Coordinates of C-alpha atoms in Angstrom, one line a residue:
M1 CA 17.5 -28.8 20.7
I2 CA 13.7 -29.0 20.5
E3 CA 13.3 -26.1 23.0
E4 CA 15.8 -24.0 21.1
G5 CA 13.9 -24.6 17.9
S6 CA 10.6 -23.7 19.4
K7 CA 12.1 -20.5 20.8
R8 CA 13.5 -19.5 17.4
G9 CA 10.1 -20.2 15.8
K10 CA 8.4 -18.1 18.4
A11 CA 10.9 -15.3 17.9
M12 CA 10.3 -15.4 14.1
V13 CA 6.6 -15.2 14.6
E14 CA 6.8 -12.3 17.0
K15 CA 9.3 -10.6 14.6
R16 CA 6.8 -10.7 11.8
Q17 CA 3.7 -10.0 13.8
L18 CA 4.2 -6.2 14.1
F19 CA 4.9 -5.8 10.3
M20 CA 1.9 -8.0 9.4
E21 CA -0.4 -5.9 11.6
M22 CA 1.0 -2.8 10.1
R23 CA 0.3 -4.1 6.5
A24 CA -3.2 -4.9 7.5
Q25 CA -3.8 -1.2 8.3
N26 CA -3.3 -0.4 4.5
F27 CA -1.2 2.7 5.0
D28 CA 0.2 2.3 1.5
V29 CA -2.9 3.9 0.0
I30 CA -1.8 7.3 1.4
R31 CA -0.3 9.1 -1.5
L32 CA 2.0 11.5 0.4
S33 CA 5.2 9.8 1.7
T34 CA 5.4 12.2 4.7
Y35 CA 1.9 11.2 6.0
R36 CA 2.5 7.6 5.1
T37 CA 5.7 7.4 7.1
A38 CA 4.3 9.3 10.1
C39 CA 1.2 7.0 10.2
K40 CA 3.3 3.9 10.2
L41 CA 5.7 5.0 12.9
R42 CA 2.7 6.3 15.0
F43 CA 1.2 2.8 14.6
V44 CA 4.4 1.1 15.8
Q45 CA 4.6 3.6 18.7
K46 CA 1.1 2.8 19.9
R47 CA 1.3 -0.9 19.3
C48 CA 4.4 -1.1 21.4
N49 CA 2.9 1.2 24.1
L50 CA 5.8 3.6 23.8
H51 CA 3.4 6.5 23.6
L52 CA 2.7 5.9 27.3
V53 CA 6.3 6.4 28.3
D54 CA 7.3 10.0 28.7
V55 CA 10.8 11.2 27.5
W56 CA 11.7 12.0 31.1
N57 CA 10.8 8.5 32.2
M58 CA 13.0 7.2 29.4
I59 CA 15.9 9.3 30.5
E60 CA 15.5 8.0 34.0
A61 CA 15.5 4.4 32.7
F62 CA 18.8 5.2 30.8
R63 CA 20.3 6.4 34.1
D64 CA 19.1 3.4 36.1
S65 CA 20.6 1.1 33.5
G66 CA 23.9 2.9 33.6
L67 CA 23.8 3.9 29.9
N68 CA 24.8 7.5 30.7
T69 CA 28.3 6.2 31.8
L70 CA 28.9 4.3 28.6
D71 CA 30.4 5.5 25.3
H72 CA 28.0 6.0 22.5
N73 CA 29.8 3.4 20.3
A74 CA 29.7 0.8 23.1
E75 CA 27.7 -2.3 22.2
I76 CA 25.1 -4.1 24.3
N77 CA 23.7 -7.6 23.6
V78 CA 20.1 -8.4 23.1
S79 CA 19.6 -10.0 26.5
R80 CA 20.7 -6.7 28.3
L81 CA 18.5 -4.8 25.9
E82 CA 15.6 -7.0 26.9
T83 CA 16.3 -6.3 30.6
I84 CA 16.3 -2.6 30.0
L85 CA 13.0 -2.8 28.1
S86 CA 11.5 -4.9 30.9
S87 CA 12.5 -2.2 33.5
I88 CA 10.9 0.5 31.3
Y89 CA 7.5 -1.4 31.0
Y90 CA 7.3 -2.6 34.5
Q91 CA 7.9 0.9 35.8
L92 CA 5.2 2.1 33.4
N93 CA 2.7 -0.4 34.8
K94 CA 3.4 0.9 38.3
R95 CA 2.5 4.5 37.2
L96 CA -0.7 3.4 35.4
P97 CA -4.0 2.8 37.2
T98 CA -5.1 -0.8 37.6
T99 CA -7.8 -0.5 35.0
H100 CA -5.3 0.6 32.3
Q101 CA -2.5 -2.0 32.8
I102 CA -0.6 -3.1 29.7
N103 CA 0.6 -6.6 28.6
V104 CA 4.2 -6.2 29.5
E105 CA 5.5 -9.4 27.9
Q106 CA 3.8 -8.7 24.6
S107 CA 5.1 -5.1 24.6
I108 CA 8.6 -6.2 25.3
G109 CA 8.5 -8.8 22.5
L110 CA 7.1 -6.5 19.9
L111 CA 9.5 -3.6 20.7
L112 CA 12.6 -5.9 21.0
N113 CA 12.0 -7.5 17.7
F114 CA 11.4 -4.2 16.0
M115 CA 14.6 -2.7 17.4
V116 CA 16.6 -5.8 16.4
A117 CA 15.1 -5.7 12.8
T118 CA 15.9 -2.0 12.5
Y119 CA 19.4 -1.8 14.0
D120 CA 20.8 -5.3 13.7
S121 CA 20.0 -6.2 10.2
E122 CA 23.2 -8.4 10.0
S123 CA 22.1 -10.5 13.0
H124 CA 25.2 -9.8 15.2
G125 CA 23.0 -9.9 18.3
K126 CA 24.3 -6.5 19.5
L127 CA 23.2 -2.8 19.3
T128 CA 25.2 0.4 20.1
V129 CA 24.2 2.6 23.0
F130 CA 23.6 5.5 20.8
S131 CA 21.3 3.5 18.5
M132 CA 19.2 2.5 21.4
K133 CA 19.1 6.1 22.9
A134 CA 18.2 7.6 19.5
M135 CA 15.4 5.2 18.8
L136 CA 13.8 5.1 22.2
S137 CA 14.0 8.9 22.8
T138 CA 12.5 9.5 19.3
M139 CA 9.7 6.9 19.5
C140 CA 8.6 7.5 23.2
G141 CA 5.9 9.9 24.3
G142 CA 6.3 13.5 25.5
K143 CA 6.8 16.9 23.9
I144 CA 9.0 17.2 20.9
V145 CA 10.9 20.1 22.4
D146 CA 12.0 18.0 25.3
K147 CA 13.1 15.2 23.0
L148 CA 15.1 17.6 20.9
R149 CA 16.7 19.1 24.0
Y150 CA 17.8 15.6 25.1
I151 CA 19.1 14.7 21.7
F152 CA 21.1 18.0 21.5
S153 CA 22.7 17.2 24.9
Q154 CA 23.9 13.9 23.3
I155 CA 25.4 15.5 20.2
S156 CA 26.9 18.7 21.7
D157 CA 30.3 19.4 23.4
S158 CA 31.0 20.8 26.9
S159 CA 30.6 24.4 25.6
G160 CA 27.0 23.8 24.4
M161 CA 27.9 23.7 20.7
M162 CA 26.7 21.0 18.3
V163 CA 29.3 18.6 17.0
F164 CA 28.5 17.9 13.3
A165 CA 30.0 14.5 13.4
K166 CA 27.7 13.4 16.2
F167 CA 24.7 15.0 14.5
D168 CA 25.6 13.0 11.3
Q169 CA 25.7 9.9 13.5
F170 CA 22.3 10.8 14.9
L171 CA 20.8 11.2 11.4
R172 CA 22.2 7.8 10.4
E173 CA 20.5 6.1 13.3
V174 CA 17.2 7.9 13.3
L175 CA 16.7 7.6 9.6
K176 CA 16.8 3.8 10.0
L177 CA 13.2 4.1 11.4
P178 CA 11.6 5.1 8.1
T179 CA 13.6 2.4 6.3
A180 CA 12.3 -0.2 8.8
V181 CA 8.7 0.7 7.8
F182 CA 9.6 0.5 4.1
E183 CA 9.9 4.2 3.5
G184 CA 13.7 4.3 2.9
P185 CA 13.6 5.7 -0.7
S186 CA 11.7 8.8 0.6
F187 CA 13.7 9.4 3.8
G188 CA 17.0 7.7 3.5
Y189 CA 20.3 9.0 4.7
T190 CA 22.6 10.9 2.3
E191 CA 26.0 12.5 2.9
H192 CA 24.6 15.9 2.3
S193 CA 21.8 15.7 4.9
V194 CA 23.8 17.4 7.6
R195 CA 24.7 20.5 5.6
T196 CA 21.2 20.6 4.2
C197 CA 19.8 20.9 7.7
F198 CA 22.5 23.3 9.1
P199 CA 24.5 25.3 6.6
Q200 CA 25.8 27.4 9.5
Q201 CA 29.1 26.7 11.2
K202 CA 28.1 27.3 14.8
I203 CA 25.0 25.7 16.1
M204 CA 23.7 26.3 19.6
L205 CA 20.6 24.9 21.3
N206 CA 18.1 27.6 20.2
T207 CA 19.3 27.4 16.6
F208 CA 19.0 23.6 16.7
L209 CA 15.4 23.9 18.0
D210 CA 14.6 26.7 15.5
V211 CA 15.7 24.5 12.5
L212 CA 14.1 21.2 13.5
M213 CA 10.8 22.8 14.7
A214 CA 10.5 25.2 11.8
D215 CA 7.6 25.1 9.3
P216 CA 8.6 23.3 7.2
P217 CA 11.4 21.4 9.0
P218 CA 14.3 19.8 7.1
Q219 CA 13.1 17.4 4.4
C220 CA 14.8 14.3 5.9
L221 CA 13.1 14.8 9.3
V222 CA 9.8 16.2 8.2
W223 CA 8.0 13.1 9.4
L224 CA 9.1 13.7 13.1
P225 CA 7.0 16.8 13.9
L226 CA 4.1 15.4 11.9
M227 CA 4.1 12.2 14.0
H228 CA 3.6 14.5 17.1
R229 CA 0.9 16.4 15.4
L230 CA -0.9 13.2 14.6
A231 CA -0.8 12.3 18.2
N232 CA -2.3 15.6 19.2
V233 CA -5.3 15.6 16.8
E234 CA -6.4 12.0 17.0
N235 CA -9.4 13.0 19.2
V236 CA -10.0 16.5 17.7
F237 CA -13.6 16.9 16.3
H238 CA -14.5 19.3 13.5
P239 CA -18.3 19.9 13.0
V240 CA -17.8 20.4 9.2
E241 CA -19.0 18.4 6.3
C242 CA -16.4 16.8 4.0
S243 CA -16.8 18.1 0.4
Y244 CA -16.0 14.7 -1.1
C245 CA -17.3 11.9 1.1
R246 CA -20.1 14.1 2.6
S247 CA -19.3 13.0 6.1
E248 CA -21.0 15.4 8.5
S249 CA -18.0 15.5 10.9
M250 CA -14.3 15.1 10.8
M251 CA -11.8 13.6 13.3
G252 CA -8.1 14.4 13.1
F253 CA -6.8 16.9 10.6
R254 CA -9.0 19.1 8.4
Y255 CA -7.8 20.5 5.1
R256 CA -9.1 23.7 3.5
C257 CA -8.5 24.6 -0.2
Q258 CA -6.9 28.0 -0.7
Q259 CA -8.4 28.4 -4.2
C260 CA -11.9 26.8 -4.0
H261 CA -14.2 28.7 -1.7
G262 CA -15.6 26.6 1.1
Y263 CA -14.0 23.3 -0.1
Q264 CA -12.8 21.2 2.8
L265 CA -11.6 17.6 3.1
C266 CA -11.2 15.2 5.9
Q267 CA -7.8 13.6 6.4
S268 CA -8.8 10.3 4.9
C269 CA -9.9 11.9 1.6
F270 CA -7.0 14.2 1.5
W271 CA -4.4 11.5 2.2
R272 CA -5.9 9.4 -0.6
G273 CA -6.0 12.2 -3.1
H274 CA -9.8 12.4 -3.6
A275 CA -11.1 15.5 -5.4
N276 CA -14.4 16.5 -7.1
G277 CA -15.9 19.4 -8.8
P278 CA -13.6 22.3 -9.7
H279 CA -11.1 21.2 -7.0
S280 CA -7.8 19.6 -8.1
N281 CA -5.0 17.9 -6.2
Q282 CA -2.7 20.6 -7.5
H283 CA -4.4 23.2 -5.4
Q284 CA -2.7 24.4 -2.2
M285 CA -4.3 23.0 0.9
K286 CA -4.1 24.4 4.5
E287 CA -3.9 22.0 7.4
H288 CA -6.1 22.7 10.4
S289 CA -5.6 20.8 13.7
S290 CA -8.4 22.5 15.7
W291 CA -11.9 24.0 15.2
K292 CA -12.8 27.6 16.0
S293 CA -16.4 28.8 15.9
P294 CA -17.2 31.9 13.9
A295 CA -17.6 33.9 17.2
K296 CA -14.1 32.9 18.3
K297 CA -12.7 33.8 14.9
L298 CA -14.4 37.2 15.1
S299 CA -13.1 37.9 18.6
H300 CA -9.6 36.7 17.7
A301 CA -9.6 38.9 14.6
I302 CA -10.7 41.9 16.6
S303 CA -8.0 41.2 19.3
K304 CA -5.4 40.7 16.6
S305 CA -6.3 44.0 14.9
L306 CA -6.1 45.9 18.2
G307 CA -2.8 44.4 19.0
C308 CA -3.9 42.2 21.9
V309 CA -2.7 39.0 20.4
P310 CA 0.9 38.6 19.1
I311 CA 1.0 37.9 15.4
G312 CA 3.8 35.4 15.5
E313 CA 4.4 33.2 18.5
P314 CA 7.8 31.4 18.9
P315 CA 7.6 27.7 18.3
H316 CA 9.5 27.0 21.5
P317 CA 10.8 28.9 24.6
V318 CA 14.2 30.5 24.4
F319 CA 16.8 28.6 26.5
P320 CA 20.2 29.8 27.7
E321 CA 22.9 29.5 25.2
Q322 CA 25.1 27.7 27.7
A323 CA 23.5 24.3 27.9
E324 CA 23.0 22.7 31.3
R325 CA 25.4 19.8 31.5
P326 CA 24.2 16.7 33.3
Q327 CA 25.3 16.5 36.9
E328 CA 27.7 13.8 38.0
L329 CA 25.6 12.3 40.8
A330 CA 27.0 8.8 40.8
H331 CA 28.2 9.0 44.4
T332 CA 25.4 11.3 45.6
V333 CA 22.8 10.0 48.0
Q334 CA 19.3 10.8 46.5
P335 CA 16.0 10.9 48.4
K336 CA 13.4 8.3 47.4
P337 CA 10.2 10.1 46.6
V338 CA 10.0 13.5 44.7
A339 CA 8.0 15.0 47.5
N340 CA 10.6 14.1 50.1
N341 CA 13.2 15.8 47.8
M342 CA 11.2 19.0 47.8
N343 CA 10.8 18.9 51.6
D344 CA 14.5 18.2 52.0
T345 CA 15.3 21.3 50.0
I346 CA 13.1 23.4 52.2
L347 CA 14.6 21.8 55.3
M348 CA 18.2 22.5 54.1
S349 CA 17.4 26.1 53.3
S350 CA 15.9 26.6 56.8
G351 CA 18.8 24.9 58.6
A352 CA 16.8 21.8 59.7
P353 CA 18.5 18.4 59.8
T354 CA 18.2 16.2 56.7
P355 CA 16.4 12.9 56.6
T356 CA 18.0 9.7 58.0
K357 CA 20.0 7.3 55.9
S358 CA 17.2 4.7 55.7
V359 CA 15.2 7.2 53.6
L360 CA 18.1 8.0 51.3
E361 CA 19.1 4.6 50.0
S362 CA 17.6 4.9 46.5
P363 CA 20.5 5.0 44.0
S364 CA 18.5 6.7 41.1
R365 CA 16.0 9.5 40.8
L366 CA 14.2 11.5 38.2
D367 CA 16.0 14.0 36.1
E368 CA 13.7 16.6 37.6
E369 CA 15.4 16.0 41.0
H370 CA 18.8 16.6 39.4
R371 CA 17.7 19.9 38.0
L372 CA 16.2 21.0 41.4
I373 CA 19.4 20.2 43.2
A374 CA 21.5 22.1 40.6
R375 CA 19.1 25.0 40.8
Y376 CA 19.3 25.0 44.6
A377 CA 23.1 24.9 44.5
A378 CA 23.2 27.8 42.0
R379 CA 20.9 29.8 44.3
L380 CA 23.1 29.2 47.3
A381 CA 26.2 30.3 45.4
A382 CA 24.4 33.5 44.3
E383 CA 23.2 34.2 47.8
A384 CA 26.8 33.7 49.1
G385 CA 28.2 36.1 46.5
N386 CA 25.6 38.7 47.3
S387 CA 26.3 38.5 51.0
T388 CA 30.0 39.2 50.5
Q389 CA 29.4 42.3 48.5
Q390 CA 27.9 45.5 49.9
C391 CA 26.1 47.7 47.4
P392 CA 26.6 51.5 47.8
P393 CA 23.6 53.7 48.5
T394 CA 23.7 55.1 45.0
D395 CA 23.1 51.6 43.6
L396 CA 20.2 51.0 46.0
S397 CA 18.6 54.3 45.0
F398 CA 19.1 53.5 41.3
N399 CA 17.5 50.0 41.8
F400 CA 14.6 51.6 43.6
D401 CA 14.0 54.1 40.9
A402 CA 14.2 51.4 38.2
N403 CA 11.7 49.3 40.1
K404 CA 9.4 52.3 40.5
Q405 CA 9.6 53.0 36.7
Q406 CA 8.9 49.3 36.0
R407 CA 5.8 49.4 38.3
Q408 CA 4.6 52.5 36.6
L409 CA 5.0 50.9 33.2
I410 CA 3.2 47.8 34.3
A411 CA 0.3 50.0 35.7
E412 CA 0.1 51.9 32.4
L413 CA 0.0 48.6 30.4
E414 CA -2.7 47.2 32.6
N415 CA -4.8 50.4 32.1
K416 CA -4.3 50.2 28.4
N417 CA -5.3 46.5 28.5
R418 CA -8.5 47.3 30.3
E419 CA -9.4 50.0 27.8
I420 CA -8.8 47.6 24.9
L421 CA -11.0 44.9 26.6
Q422 CA -13.7 47.5 27.1
E423 CA -13.5 48.5 23.4
I424 CA -13.7 44.8 22.4
Q425 CA -16.8 44.4 24.6
R426 CA -18.4 47.5 23.0
L427 CA -17.7 46.3 19.5
R428 CA -19.1 42.9 20.3
L429 CA -22.3 44.4 21.7
E430 CA -22.7 46.6 18.6
H431 CA -22.2 43.6 16.4
E432 CA -24.8 41.6 18.3
Q433 CA -27.3 44.5 18.1
A434 CA -26.7 44.9 14.4
S435 CA -27.3 41.2 13.8
Q436 CA -30.7 41.2 15.5
P437 CA -33.5 40.9 12.8
T438 CA -36.3 42.6 14.8
P439 CA -36.3 46.5 14.7
E440 CA -36.0 48.3 18.0
K441 CA -38.9 50.6 17.3
A442 CA -41.2 47.7 16.6
Q443 CA -40.2 46.1 20.0
Q444 CA -41.0 49.4 21.8
N445 CA -44.5 49.8 20.1
P446 CA -46.3 46.4 20.0
T447 CA -49.8 48.1 19.9
L448 CA -48.9 49.9 16.7
L449 CA -47.8 46.6 15.1
T450 CA -51.1 45.0 16.2
E451 CA -53.2 47.7 14.6
L452 CA -51.1 47.5 11.5
R453 CA -51.6 43.8 11.2
L454 CA -55.4 44.2 11.7
L455 CA -55.5 46.8 8.9
R456 CA -53.6 44.6 6.6
H457 CA -55.9 41.7 7.4
R458 CA -58.9 44.0 6.6
K459 CA -57.3 44.9 3.4
D460 CA -56.8 41.2 2.4
E461 CA -60.5 40.6 3.2
L462 CA -61.6 43.5 1.0
E463 CA -59.4 42.3 -1.8
R464 CA -61.0 38.9 -1.7
R465 CA -64.5 40.4 -1.6
M466 CA -63.6 42.6 -4.6
S467 CA -62.4 39.6 -6.5
A468 CA -65.7 37.8 -5.7
L469 CA -67.7 40.8 -6.8
Q470 CA -65.8 41.1 -10.0
E471 CA -66.4 37.5 -10.8
S472 CA -70.2 38.0 -10.1
R473 CA -70.2 41.2 -12.2
R474 CA -68.6 39.3 -15.1
E475 CA -71.3 36.5 -14.9
L476 CA -74.1 39.1 -14.7
M477 CA -72.8 41.0 -17.7
V478 CA -72.8 37.7 -19.6
Q479 CA -76.3 36.9 -18.6
L480 CA -77.5 40.5 -19.4
E481 CA -76.0 40.3 -22.8
G482 CA -78.0 37.1 -23.4
L483 CA -81.2 38.7 -22.1
M484 CA -80.7 41.6 -24.4
R485 CA -80.4 39.3 -27.4
L486 CA -83.6 37.5 -26.3
L487 CA -85.5 40.9 -26.0
K488 CA -84.4 41.9 -29.5
D489 CA -85.6 38.6 -30.8
E490 CA -89.0 39.0 -29.0
E491 CA -89.5 42.5 -30.3
Q492 CA -88.8 41.4 -33.8
K493 CA -91.3 38.5 -33.5
Q494 CA -94.0 40.8 -32.1
A495 CA -93.4 43.3 -34.9
S496 CA -93.8 40.6 -37.5
Q497 CA -97.0 39.3 -35.8
S498 CA -98.5 42.8 -35.6
G499 CA -97.8 43.2 -39.2
S500 CA -99.5 39.9 -40.2
S501 CA -102.5 40.2 -37.8
P502 CA -103.7 43.8 -37.6
H503 CA -106.6 43.0 -35.2
S504 CA -104.2 42.0 -32.3
S505 CA -103.2 44.6 -29.8
P506 CA -99.5 45.5 -29.2
S507 CA -99.8 45.5 -25.5
H508 CA -101.0 41.9 -25.4
G509 CA -97.9 40.7 -27.2
A510 CA -95.5 42.8 -25.2
G511 CA -96.9 42.3 -21.7
C512 CA -98.7 38.9 -21.3
S513 CA -97.2 36.7 -24.0
M514 CA -93.4 37.5 -23.3
P515 CA -92.4 34.2 -21.7
M516 CA -94.3 32.0 -24.1
P517 CA -92.0 32.3 -27.2
I518 CA -89.1 31.2 -24.9
R519 CA -90.9 28.0 -24.0
S520 CA -92.1 27.2 -27.6
T521 CA -88.7 27.8 -29.3
S522 CA -87.0 24.8 -30.9
A523 CA -84.2 23.0 -29.1
G524 CA -81.8 23.6 -32.0
S525 CA -81.9 27.4 -32.0
T526 CA -83.1 28.6 -28.6
P527 CA -82.2 27.5 -25.0
T528 CA -84.9 25.4 -23.2
H529 CA -84.7 27.2 -19.9
T530 CA -86.5 30.4 -18.9
P531 CA -84.9 33.8 -18.2
Q532 CA -85.5 33.2 -14.5
D533 CA -83.3 30.1 -14.8
C534 CA -80.6 32.1 -16.4
L535 CA -80.6 34.6 -13.6
A536 CA -80.6 32.1 -10.8
G537 CA -78.7 33.5 -7.8
V538 CA -79.0 37.1 -9.1
G539 CA -81.2 39.5 -6.9
G540 CA -82.3 43.1 -7.2
D541 CA -83.7 44.8 -10.2
V542 CA -82.9 42.0 -12.6
L543 CA -85.1 39.4 -11.0
E544 CA -87.8 42.0 -10.5
A545 CA -87.7 42.9 -14.2
F546 CA -88.5 39.2 -15.1
A547 CA -91.1 38.6 -12.3
Q548 CA -94.3 37.2 -14.0
G549 CA -97.5 39.2 -13.8
V550 CA -95.8 42.5 -13.3
P551 CA -95.7 44.6 -16.5
R552 CA -92.5 46.6 -16.7
N553 CA -90.1 47.9 -19.3
L554 CA -87.3 45.2 -19.5
R555 CA -84.7 47.3 -21.2
N556 CA -84.9 50.0 -18.5
D557 CA -84.8 47.4 -15.7
L558 CA -81.7 45.8 -17.2
L559 CA -79.9 49.2 -17.4
V560 CA -80.9 50.0 -13.8
A561 CA -79.4 46.6 -12.7
A562 CA -76.2 47.3 -14.6
D563 CA -75.9 50.8 -13.0
S564 CA -76.5 49.3 -9.6
I565 CA -73.7 46.7 -10.0
T566 CA -71.3 49.4 -11.3
N567 CA -72.1 51.7 -8.3
T568 CA -71.5 48.8 -5.9
M569 CA -68.1 48.1 -7.5
S570 CA -67.1 51.7 -7.4
S571 CA -67.9 52.0 -3.7
L572 CA -66.0 48.8 -3.0
V573 CA -62.9 50.1 -4.9
K574 CA -63.0 53.4 -3.0
E575 CA -63.2 51.6 0.4
L576 CA -60.3 49.4 -0.6
H577 CA -58.2 52.3 -1.7
S578 CA -58.9 54.1 1.6
V579 CA -57.7 51.1 3.5
D580 CA -54.5 51.0 1.4
D581 CA -53.9 54.7 2.2
V582 CA -54.3 54.1 5.9
A583 CA -52.0 51.1 5.9
E584 CA -49.3 53.1 4.0
E585 CA -49.6 56.0 6.3
E586 CA -49.3 53.7 9.3
D587 CA -46.1 52.2 7.9
A588 CA -44.7 55.6 7.2
N589 CA -45.6 56.8 10.7
M590 CA -44.0 53.8 12.3
R591 CA -40.8 54.3 10.3
N592 CA -40.7 58.0 11.1
G593 CA -41.5 57.4 14.8
G594 CA -45.0 58.8 14.5
D595 CA -47.3 58.2 17.5
R596 CA -50.4 56.1 17.6
G597 CA -52.8 59.0 18.1
T598 CA -51.9 60.5 14.7
V599 CA -52.5 57.1 13.0
R600 CA -55.9 56.8 14.6
L601 CA -56.9 60.4 13.7
Q602 CA -56.1 59.7 10.1
R603 CA -58.0 56.5 10.2
H604 CA -61.2 58.1 11.5

């Protein structure tokens, strides 16, 4: 009794463990139910290691367990279900490398408790065969088209037409998965789900695939293709900054707004409904599962405009309308390895003896082997039918002409393809040349560019020199203006002195006594420094005019100094304008393709 109680307690803990771990992931913050459901089921798939089991391996496990011979409504108990799951996971560990082995016991316990909680809610201890097939084939790894093909083989009749009652049963079972992860209100089963998916009366395989793999798929199963897209983009990197969280890179999905230019969100921000700026959650967003560089986008656009890339690609390959029925191979001896099966086929076709009985003792093989055997049998039947019928010469000539026309058509298409590729290459080269910032003529004439840079440098130097001279001229003019005021004051004083003392001579006051009044003036009305101090740093005629001991006319000397400064400024401006003219002519000659000799002649 104690052991049974401990087992029950352990089973209850394992039953709650998966759901507790799923709640810890905080998937409920995702605002869209489709992404929320797909994320939860993807978590269950990875936590139970079902993503490592391919759909073909799952079909092989069904055959090994004898489930293909049982009716869909037959029930199996939990102990047999545990045996089947053990076989699946132990076979998986044999295929995996030793460094990537999984914990088989833990995976069996998690998956078994999840299946029982999903499909045995009343605790009967039994599950139907169809429930187990629908759940495992949906939650395992592999391509979605292979899963849907297997599901269609389970719900179609012998003529390859879907049975609506069986599809309704499939919807009942598969929609228990969203309910198990607490998303039943969004994706629960209704009586109108079947007709909502397929309003047509006759559904074959290709129609079934078209509807379930469409964009968008039926509302009740919209989470199924999204779960596969999540698996494909988990490791996709986008070198783009998120407009909300400012993350410099994105992993997974990338969403671009169709109204706000350049507004992009990572999957975490989009799933949680974050928005900023002019963007709103009501704007239409486009989902991107890959990143293309601008160069790839340009080449793809050019190829698409030229007709090299098909505009609309089919979501799946087109299969024959007559579905391949599973072969009855219960009493057929199968070779053990796949490679031996291929070799046996070659040996049988060449008339060689088949392998011995010791090699052919394995009772079960991959579904791929069954298809190879069926294909080989069909080929033998076709060859036998062709050998019994003799084609007339007219048919042979007709076939020869048809083959010749096909070869000619293929050759024409190949030539057209080469021409299109050459045109694409030419357009790419033109685009690259147009995007280069350096002009071609400048690359071909580096000496001309060097001379032009030297002239511009000379022009800058002359402009700086002109600015310095203008500043000096302004200071000199200020000083000259002060000197003129001093001279006027001196003349007035000498006139007043000559009027008061008639015995003094005019030349004595004008020549020898000129600096004295400047030194004897009061501090409140006249500066205390001499005219030589005022003209410190000024050379030429101005200093010579105020040299002591040399009698000269100061007014004339000041005017001569001003004329000299004006003439210097005029010559400097002329030289600057000549350099500007030469630089402009060099620019014009370089743009018009003028040679260097003409530029030098104009410069000299």
